[in-house]
Short mmCIF file of C-alpha atoms in Angstrom, two decimals:
data_model
loop_
_atom_site.label_atom_id
_atom_site.label_comp_id
_atom_site.label_asym_id
_atom_site.label_seq_id
_atom_site.Cartn_x
_atom_site.Cartn_y
_atom_site.Cartn_z
CA UNK W 602 206.27 110.73 115.41
CA UNK W 603 205.80 109.83 111.77
CA UNK W 604 206.63 106.22 112.54
CA UNK W 605 204.00 106.15 115.29
CA UNK W 606 201.31 107.49 112.93
CA UNK W 607 202.28 104.96 110.30
CA UNK W 608 201.98 102.25 112.91
CA UNK W 609 198.56 103.42 114.11
CA UNK W 610 197.09 104.06 110.66
CA UNK W 611 196.26 100.42 109.85
CA UNK W 612 194.59 100.07 113.26
CA UNK W 613 192.53 103.23 112.73
CA UNK W 614 191.50 102.10 109.27
CA UNK W 615 190.47 98.72 110.65
CA UNK W 616 188.34 100.36 113.34
CA UNK W 617 186.70 102.66 110.81
CA UNK W 618 185.98 99.75 108.49
CA UNK W 619 184.54 97.67 111.33
CA UNK W 620 182.30 100.56 112.43
CA UNK W 621 181.11 101.12 108.87
CA UNK W 622 180.39 97.42 108.47
CA UNK W 623 178.31 97.35 111.66
CA UNK W 624 176.27 100.33 110.47
CA UNK W 625 175.68 98.71 107.10
CA UNK W 626 174.61 95.44 108.73
CA UNK W 627 172.27 97.30 111.08
CA UNK W 628 170.73 99.24 108.20
CA UNK W 629 170.29 96.06 106.18
CA UNK W 630 168.61 94.35 109.11
CA UNK W 631 166.16 97.22 109.61
CA UNK W 632 165.46 97.48 105.90
CA UNK W 633 164.76 93.78 105.59
CA UNK W 634 162.77 93.53 108.82
CA UNK W 635 160.55 96.58 108.28
CA UNK W 636 158.78 95.54 105.07
CA UNK W 637 158.54 91.94 106.27
CA UNK W 638 156.93 93.04 109.52
CA UNK W 639 154.55 95.33 107.62
CA UNK W 640 153.67 92.50 105.27
CA UNK W 641 152.99 90.12 108.16
CA UNK W 642 150.74 92.71 109.81
CA UNK W 643 148.86 93.29 106.56
CA UNK W 644 148.39 89.54 106.10
CA UNK W 645 147.14 89.31 109.67
CA UNK W 646 144.51 91.98 109.02
CA UNK W 647 143.41 90.27 105.81
CA UNK W 648 143.02 86.90 107.53
CA UNK W 649 141.19 88.48 110.48
CA UNK W 650 138.76 90.25 108.15
CA UNK W 651 137.57 86.88 106.87
CA UNK W 652 135.46 86.66 110.04
CA UNK W 653 133.46 89.76 109.00
CA UNK W 654 130.46 90.07 106.68
CA UNK W 655 132.30 92.54 104.46
CA UNK W 656 135.92 91.33 104.32
CA UNK W 657 137.03 93.55 101.44
CA UNK W 658 135.73 96.70 103.10
CA UNK W 659 137.30 95.51 106.34
CA UNK W 660 140.71 95.02 104.80
CA UNK W 661 140.64 98.21 102.74
CA UNK W 662 139.71 100.37 105.72
CA UNK W 663 142.07 98.76 108.23
CA UNK W 664 145.17 97.79 106.25
CA UNK W 665 146.49 101.37 106.38
CA UNK W 666 146.84 100.88 110.16
CA UNK W 667 148.94 97.73 109.82
CA UNK W 668 151.99 99.24 111.53
CA UNK W 669 149.90 100.18 114.57
CA UNK W 670 147.91 96.94 114.67
CA UNK W 671 150.86 94.60 114.02
CA UNK W 672 149.35 91.20 114.88
CA UNK W 673 147.43 92.22 117.98
CA UNK W 674 143.69 91.38 118.03
CA UNK W 675 142.92 94.00 120.70
CA UNK W 676 144.52 96.76 118.63
CA UNK W 677 142.71 95.55 115.52
CA UNK W 678 139.37 95.68 117.32
CA UNK W 679 140.11 99.14 118.68
CA UNK W 680 141.09 100.48 115.27
CA UNK W 681 137.96 98.97 113.68
CA UNK W 682 135.78 100.60 116.34
CA UNK W 683 137.55 103.91 115.76
CA UNK W 684 136.93 103.70 112.02
CA UNK W 685 133.24 102.91 112.56
CA UNK W 686 132.97 105.83 115.00
CA UNK W 687 134.41 108.19 112.40
CA UNK W 688 131.90 106.97 109.81
CA UNK W 689 128.96 107.28 112.21
CA UNK W 690 129.98 110.81 113.15
CA UNK W 691 130.14 111.84 109.51
CA UNK W 692 126.71 110.36 108.91
CA UNK W 693 125.27 112.23 111.88
CA UNK W 694 126.67 115.52 110.59
CA UNK W 695 125.36 114.78 107.09
CA UNK W 696 121.82 114.05 108.31
CA UNK W 697 121.88 117.14 110.51
CA UNK W 698 122.83 119.35 107.56
CA UNK W 699 120.32 117.65 105.27
CA UNK W 700 117.47 118.12 107.73
CA UNK W 701 118.10 121.89 107.67
CA UNK W 702 118.43 122.15 103.90
CA UNK W 703 115.97 119.63 102.44
CA UNK W 704 112.64 120.77 101.04
CA UNK W 705 110.02 118.17 101.96
CA UNK W 706 107.00 120.03 100.67
CA UNK W 707 103.93 118.42 102.21
CA UNK W 708 105.66 115.11 102.92
CA UNK W 709 105.94 115.08 106.68
CA UNK W 710 106.93 111.41 106.66
CA UNK W 711 110.31 112.20 105.11
CA UNK W 712 110.93 114.96 107.64
CA UNK W 713 110.01 112.66 110.54
CA UNK W 714 112.16 109.81 109.18
CA UNK W 715 115.13 112.13 108.79
CA UNK W 716 114.68 113.50 112.30
CA UNK W 717 114.52 109.97 113.72
CA UNK W 718 117.57 108.95 111.69
CA UNK W 719 119.54 111.83 113.17
CA UNK W 720 118.52 110.73 116.65
CA UNK W 721 119.39 107.09 115.91
CA UNK W 722 122.86 107.93 114.63
CA UNK W 723 123.44 110.25 117.57
CA UNK W 724 122.76 107.31 119.86
CA UNK W 725 124.99 105.08 117.74
CA UNK W 726 127.86 107.55 118.04
CA UNK W 727 127.51 107.58 121.83
CA UNK W 728 127.46 103.77 121.96
CA UNK W 729 130.46 103.33 119.69
CA UNK W 730 132.34 105.99 121.66
CA UNK W 731 131.56 104.08 124.85
CA UNK W 732 132.82 100.86 123.25
CA UNK W 733 136.08 102.50 122.26
CA UNK W 734 136.55 103.93 125.74
CA UNK W 735 135.96 100.50 127.27
CA UNK W 736 138.44 98.89 124.88
CA UNK W 737 141.07 101.41 125.92
CA UNK W 738 140.46 100.55 129.56
CA UNK W 739 140.85 96.79 129.15
CA UNK W 740 142.82 95.39 132.06
CA UNK W 741 142.35 98.50 134.20
CA UNK W 742 139.81 96.70 136.38
CA UNK W 743 142.10 93.72 136.78
CA UNK W 744 143.62 91.05 134.59
CA UNK W 745 141.27 88.25 135.62
CA UNK W 746 139.25 86.35 133.05
CA UNK W 747 136.07 87.50 134.75
CA UNK W 748 137.03 91.17 134.45
CA UNK W 749 137.94 90.68 130.81
CA UNK W 750 134.60 89.01 130.03
CA UNK W 751 132.70 91.79 131.78
CA UNK W 752 134.49 94.55 129.88
CA UNK W 753 134.17 92.78 126.54
CA UNK W 754 130.49 92.14 127.23
CA UNK W 755 130.00 95.89 127.56
CA UNK W 756 131.79 96.49 124.27
CA UNK W 757 129.74 93.85 122.47
CA UNK W 758 126.48 95.17 123.91
CA UNK W 759 127.19 98.76 122.89
CA UNK W 760 128.40 97.86 119.41
CA UNK W 761 125.32 95.69 118.87
CA UNK W 762 123.10 98.54 120.05
CA UNK W 763 124.87 100.93 117.67
CA UNK W 764 124.25 98.58 114.75
CA UNK W 765 120.59 98.30 115.73
CA UNK W 766 120.24 102.08 115.87
CA UNK W 767 121.81 102.43 112.43
CA UNK W 768 119.41 99.83 111.05
CA UNK W 769 116.49 101.65 112.68
CA UNK W 770 117.40 104.73 110.66
CA UNK W 771 116.82 102.99 107.35
CA UNK W 772 113.74 101.16 108.66
CA UNK W 773 112.17 104.54 109.30
CA UNK W 774 112.23 105.33 105.58
CA UNK W 775 110.22 102.28 104.53
CA UNK W 776 106.96 104.24 104.32
CA UNK W 777 108.59 107.27 102.71
CA UNK W 778 108.02 107.62 98.94
CA UNK W 779 111.06 107.06 96.74
CA UNK W 780 113.10 110.17 96.15
CA UNK W 781 116.61 111.59 96.24
CA UNK W 782 116.59 112.24 100.00
CA UNK W 783 115.48 108.72 100.86
CA UNK W 784 117.91 107.12 98.40
CA UNK W 785 120.91 109.14 99.55
CA UNK W 786 120.27 108.70 103.26
CA UNK W 787 119.59 104.97 103.03
CA UNK W 788 122.63 104.41 100.83
CA UNK W 789 124.94 106.27 103.19
CA UNK W 790 123.44 104.60 106.26
CA UNK W 791 123.88 101.17 104.69
CA UNK W 792 127.53 101.99 104.08
CA UNK W 793 128.08 103.00 107.71
CA UNK W 794 126.36 99.82 108.91
CA UNK W 795 128.97 97.73 107.10
CA UNK W 796 131.80 99.33 109.07
CA UNK W 797 129.94 98.90 112.36
CA UNK W 798 129.13 95.30 111.51
CA UNK W 799 132.78 94.59 110.71
CA UNK W 800 133.93 96.21 113.94
CA UNK W 801 131.46 94.13 115.94
CA UNK W 802 132.66 90.95 114.23
CA UNK W 803 136.29 91.72 115.13
CA UNK W 804 135.24 92.54 118.70
CA UNK W 805 133.42 89.20 118.93
CA UNK W 806 136.44 87.42 117.50
CA UNK W 807 138.73 89.06 120.07
CA UNK W 808 136.33 88.33 122.93
CA UNK W 809 136.21 84.66 121.93
CA UNK W 810 139.99 84.45 122.24
CA UNK W 811 139.74 85.50 125.88
CA UNK W 812 142.92 87.59 125.83
CA UNK W 813 143.05 90.59 128.14
#
């Protein structure tokens, strides 16, 4: 019995060593591939953001989603739309709260501008939400080039409309005297417009590629 164990021991040790070696190689492969893949995805987002009007804002806001985006233009467009939707929703909530708290005195123009801004951003939220829903349904109506163009046309139209509504908000304050309410609202609205503009640019870039 002892002789048999002595005979099998080198074989068992060899098997254990081989198994350990395979695990180490697998771990090394994952460790080396993960960061490289993440880096490639981050580089892809940076290069894609060059097509936007605000590339630094684009990269800063989207690079955290590199692992989800990878190097897929459809995913990048969807994420950008999602980020712009989040910003527009926050702005809508902010204007709603401000309209209830602000003291306008006798200045009805500021009150009217704020009310219109709330309405404009509410419309923008609906349009961006519709764009995101359409992006998630890409290919559901068929994989033909015609179906793709139709769906992307809807996304582009809604995102463009959202940007117009956001711009209309700030336009409504042109005749309002300078003050903290006007400054704060216009500054925040301008910030949201940058995210919507970037999302639209990435949507247009994806649509031009014609990939369903």
